[in-house]
Tab-separated table of C-alpha atoms in Angstrom:
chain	number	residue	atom	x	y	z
B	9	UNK	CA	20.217	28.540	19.257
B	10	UNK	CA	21.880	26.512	16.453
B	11	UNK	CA	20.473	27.108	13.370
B	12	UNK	CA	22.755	24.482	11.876
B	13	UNK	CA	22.673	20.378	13.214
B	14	UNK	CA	25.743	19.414	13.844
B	15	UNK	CA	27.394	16.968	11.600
B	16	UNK	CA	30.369	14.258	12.007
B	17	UNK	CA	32.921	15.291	9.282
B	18	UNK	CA	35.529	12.228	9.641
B	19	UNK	CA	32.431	9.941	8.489
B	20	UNK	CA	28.970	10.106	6.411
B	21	UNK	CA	26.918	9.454	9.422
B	22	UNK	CA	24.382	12.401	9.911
B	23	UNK	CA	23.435	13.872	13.585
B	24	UNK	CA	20.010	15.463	13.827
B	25	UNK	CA	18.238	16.737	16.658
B	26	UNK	CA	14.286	15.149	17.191
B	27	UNK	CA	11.573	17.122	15.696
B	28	UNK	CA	10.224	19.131	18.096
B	29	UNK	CA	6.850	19.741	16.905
B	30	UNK	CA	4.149	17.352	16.668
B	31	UNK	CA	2.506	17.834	13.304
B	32	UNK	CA	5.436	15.892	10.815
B	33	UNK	CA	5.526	19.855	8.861
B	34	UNK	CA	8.877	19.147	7.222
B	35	UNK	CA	9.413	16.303	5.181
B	36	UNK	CA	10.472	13.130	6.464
B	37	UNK	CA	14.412	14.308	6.258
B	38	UNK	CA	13.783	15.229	2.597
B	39	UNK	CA	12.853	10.917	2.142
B	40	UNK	CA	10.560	11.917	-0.444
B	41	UNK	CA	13.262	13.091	-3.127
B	42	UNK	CA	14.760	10.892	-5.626
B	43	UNK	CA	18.314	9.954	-5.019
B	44	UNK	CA	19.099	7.773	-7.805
B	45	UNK	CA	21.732	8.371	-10.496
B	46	UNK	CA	22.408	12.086	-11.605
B	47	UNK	CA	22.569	13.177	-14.689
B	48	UNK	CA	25.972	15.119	-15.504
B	49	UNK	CA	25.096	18.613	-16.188
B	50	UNK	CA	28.732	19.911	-17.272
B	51	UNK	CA	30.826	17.642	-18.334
B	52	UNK	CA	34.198	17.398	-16.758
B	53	UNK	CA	36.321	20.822	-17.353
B	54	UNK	CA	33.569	22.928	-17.188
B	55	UNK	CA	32.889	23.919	-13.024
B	56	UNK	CA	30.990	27.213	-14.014
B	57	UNK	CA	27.807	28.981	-14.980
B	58	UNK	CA	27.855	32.569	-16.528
B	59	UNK	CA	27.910	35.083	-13.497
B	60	UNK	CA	26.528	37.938	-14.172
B	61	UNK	CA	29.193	40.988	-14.237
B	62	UNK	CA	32.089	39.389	-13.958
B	63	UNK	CA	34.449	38.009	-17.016
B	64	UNK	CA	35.788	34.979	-17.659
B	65	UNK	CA	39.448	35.600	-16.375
B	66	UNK	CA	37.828	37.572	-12.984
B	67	UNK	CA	36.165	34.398	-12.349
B	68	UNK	CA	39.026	31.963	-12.274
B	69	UNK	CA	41.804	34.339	-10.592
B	70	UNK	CA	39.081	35.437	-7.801
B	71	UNK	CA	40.193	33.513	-5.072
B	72	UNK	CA	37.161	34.611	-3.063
B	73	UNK	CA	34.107	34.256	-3.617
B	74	UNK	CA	31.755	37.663	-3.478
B	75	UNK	CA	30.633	38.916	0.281
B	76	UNK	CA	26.418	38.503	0.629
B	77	UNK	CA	25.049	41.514	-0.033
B	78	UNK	CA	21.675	42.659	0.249
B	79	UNK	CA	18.986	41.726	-2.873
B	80	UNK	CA	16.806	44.807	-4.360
B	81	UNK	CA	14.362	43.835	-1.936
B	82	UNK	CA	16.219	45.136	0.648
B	83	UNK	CA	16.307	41.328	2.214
B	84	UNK	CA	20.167	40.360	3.451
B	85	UNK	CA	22.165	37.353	2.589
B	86	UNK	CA	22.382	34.500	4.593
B	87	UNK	CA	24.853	31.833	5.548
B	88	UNK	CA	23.067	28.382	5.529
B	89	UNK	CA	25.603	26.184	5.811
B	90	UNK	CA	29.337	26.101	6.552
B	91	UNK	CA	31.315	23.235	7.834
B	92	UNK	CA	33.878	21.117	6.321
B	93	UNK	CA	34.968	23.545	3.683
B	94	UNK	CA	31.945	24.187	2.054
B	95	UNK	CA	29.901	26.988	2.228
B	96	UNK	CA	25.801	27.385	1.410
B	97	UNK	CA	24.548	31.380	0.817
B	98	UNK	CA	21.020	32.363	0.095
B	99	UNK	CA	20.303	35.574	-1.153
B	100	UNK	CA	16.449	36.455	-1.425
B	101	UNK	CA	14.155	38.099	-3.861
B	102	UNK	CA	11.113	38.678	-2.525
B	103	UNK	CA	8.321	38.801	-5.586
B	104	UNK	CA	6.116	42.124	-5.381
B	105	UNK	CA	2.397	42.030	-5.644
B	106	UNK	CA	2.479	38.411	-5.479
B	107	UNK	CA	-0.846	36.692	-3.644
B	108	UNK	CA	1.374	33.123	-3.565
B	109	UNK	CA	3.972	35.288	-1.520
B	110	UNK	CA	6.490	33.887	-3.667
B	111	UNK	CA	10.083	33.861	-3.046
B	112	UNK	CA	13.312	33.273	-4.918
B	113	UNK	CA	16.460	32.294	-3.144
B	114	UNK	CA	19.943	32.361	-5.158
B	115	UNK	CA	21.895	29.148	-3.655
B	116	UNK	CA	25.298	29.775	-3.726
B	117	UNK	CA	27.770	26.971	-3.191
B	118	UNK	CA	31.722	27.429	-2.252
B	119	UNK	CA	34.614	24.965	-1.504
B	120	UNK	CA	37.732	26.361	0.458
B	121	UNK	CA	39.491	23.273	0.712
B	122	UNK	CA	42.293	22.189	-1.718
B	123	UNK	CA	40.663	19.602	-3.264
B	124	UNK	CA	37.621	19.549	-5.669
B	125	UNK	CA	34.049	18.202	-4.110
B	126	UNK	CA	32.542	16.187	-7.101
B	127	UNK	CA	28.951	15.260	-8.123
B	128	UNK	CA	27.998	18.201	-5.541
B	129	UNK	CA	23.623	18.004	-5.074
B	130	UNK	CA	21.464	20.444	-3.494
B	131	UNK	CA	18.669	19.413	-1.833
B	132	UNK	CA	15.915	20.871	-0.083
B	133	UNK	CA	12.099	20.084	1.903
B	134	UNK	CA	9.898	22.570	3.083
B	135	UNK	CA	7.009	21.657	5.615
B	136	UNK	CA	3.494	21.246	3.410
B	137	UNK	CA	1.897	24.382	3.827
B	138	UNK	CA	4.735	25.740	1.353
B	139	UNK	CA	5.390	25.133	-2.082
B	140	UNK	CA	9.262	24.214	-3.307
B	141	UNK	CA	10.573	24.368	-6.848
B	142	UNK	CA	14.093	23.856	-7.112
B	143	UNK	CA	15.723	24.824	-10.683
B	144	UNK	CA	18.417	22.950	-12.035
B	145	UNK	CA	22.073	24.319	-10.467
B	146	UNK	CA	24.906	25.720	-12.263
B	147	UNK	CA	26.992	22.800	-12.376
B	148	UNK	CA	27.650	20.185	-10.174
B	149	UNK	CA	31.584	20.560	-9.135
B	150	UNK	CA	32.737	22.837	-6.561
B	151	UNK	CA	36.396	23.850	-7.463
B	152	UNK	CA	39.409	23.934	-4.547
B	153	UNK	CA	40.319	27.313	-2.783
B	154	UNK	CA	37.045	29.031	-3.551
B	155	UNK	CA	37.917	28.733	-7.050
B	156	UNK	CA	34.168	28.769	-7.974
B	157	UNK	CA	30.677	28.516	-7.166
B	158	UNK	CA	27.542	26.724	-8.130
B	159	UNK	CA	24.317	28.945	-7.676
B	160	UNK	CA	20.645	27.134	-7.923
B	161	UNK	CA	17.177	29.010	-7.820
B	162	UNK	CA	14.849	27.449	-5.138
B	163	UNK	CA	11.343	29.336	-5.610
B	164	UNK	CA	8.840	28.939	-2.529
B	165	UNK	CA	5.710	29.984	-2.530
B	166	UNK	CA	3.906	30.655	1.211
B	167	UNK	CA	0.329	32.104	0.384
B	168	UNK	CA	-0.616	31.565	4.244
B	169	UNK	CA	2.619	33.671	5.076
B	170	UNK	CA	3.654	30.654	7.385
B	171	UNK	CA	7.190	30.869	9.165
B	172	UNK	CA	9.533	29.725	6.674
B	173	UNK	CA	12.063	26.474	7.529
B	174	UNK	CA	13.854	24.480	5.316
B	175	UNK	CA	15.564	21.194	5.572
B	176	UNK	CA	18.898	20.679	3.327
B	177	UNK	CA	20.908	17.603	2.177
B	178	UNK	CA	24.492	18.141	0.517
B	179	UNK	CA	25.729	15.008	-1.130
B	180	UNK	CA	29.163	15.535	-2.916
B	181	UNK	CA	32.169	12.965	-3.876
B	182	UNK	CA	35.158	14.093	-1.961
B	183	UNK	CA	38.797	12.439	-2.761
B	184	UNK	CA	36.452	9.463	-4.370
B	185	UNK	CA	34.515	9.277	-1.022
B	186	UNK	CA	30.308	10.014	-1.087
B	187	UNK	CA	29.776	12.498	1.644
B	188	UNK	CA	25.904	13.215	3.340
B	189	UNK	CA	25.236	16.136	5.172
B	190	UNK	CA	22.446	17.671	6.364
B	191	UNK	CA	20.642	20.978	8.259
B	192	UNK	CA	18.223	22.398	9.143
B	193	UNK	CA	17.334	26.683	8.831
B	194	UNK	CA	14.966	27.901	10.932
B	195	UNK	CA	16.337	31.839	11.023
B	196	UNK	CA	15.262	33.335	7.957
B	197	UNK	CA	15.254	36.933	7.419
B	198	UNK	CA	12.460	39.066	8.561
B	199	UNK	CA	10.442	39.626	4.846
B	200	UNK	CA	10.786	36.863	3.528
């Protein structure tokens, strides 16, 4: 099964398939969150956080970004998204000992087309029975040809150990054009 919806690149309209369960878990296609103005994190020639291990000059001659590789926990990487030239990762760290069952996921954003995608957002929902915390991203421009990444920490916490599914919205400027997407993941590793 598709773990992705399928989305209409040539415009902003967003195709989603009808909730199939009864009880409304997920948020209303994230309708809660605030989508007004966004603050600038970086401003405009900075694309990049600090990533761990790697220097300045590895980071903007790497023309690809890093292969998902397992976390100390032992939990693989994931591919959330990819359509349109951009590309979601999680990686997981699962927190030991933890009652909450907490879990921290590493977003990691990538852009293989030849332009930049501007005013990139990350957005994510959770059905109620989970908790979300999403920490503020890296920066908020994706550079052309894989030329960078943003990463964000999303932290959920599952005390009942529920299945975990997650709705996402990417909003990004594109050639001066807002662009909407959306998906859903329903096929998270076993563990986490």
């Amino acid at each position: 099964g598709g773990d992705i919806i399928p989305v209409n690149q040539e415009t902003t309209a967003v195709v989603t398939k009808p909730a199939v369960s009864s009880g409304g878990e997920l948020l209303d296609l994230l309708g809660g969150l605030d989508f007004g103005p966004r603050p600038s994190l970086l401003d405009g020639g900075a694309t990049l956080g600090p990533m761990p291990g790697a220097t300045p000059m590895m980071q903007m001659n790497d023309t690809t970004p890093p292969a998902p590789v397992a976390a100390p926990g032992g939990i693989p990487s994931i591919t959330a998204y990819e359509k349109g030239g951009l590309k979601i990762v999680f990686s997981f760290e699962k927190i030991p000992d933890n009652p909450s069952n907490v879990v921290n996921i590493t977003m990691t954003a990538s852009n293989n087309l030849s332009i930049a995608m501007q005013e990139f957002v990350f957005q994510a929902a959770v059905p109620k029975t989970l908790q979300l915390q999403l920490q503020s991203p890296s920066g908020n421009v994706l550079p052309p040809n894989n030329g960078g990444t943003v990463t964000q920490l999303i932290r959920i916490a599952n005390p009942q150990q529920n299945p975990l599914r997650m709705r996402i919205k990417l909003l990004y400027t594109l050639n001066g054009a807002a662009v909407q997407e959306q998906g859903e993941i329903n096929s998270f590793p076993p563990g986490v």
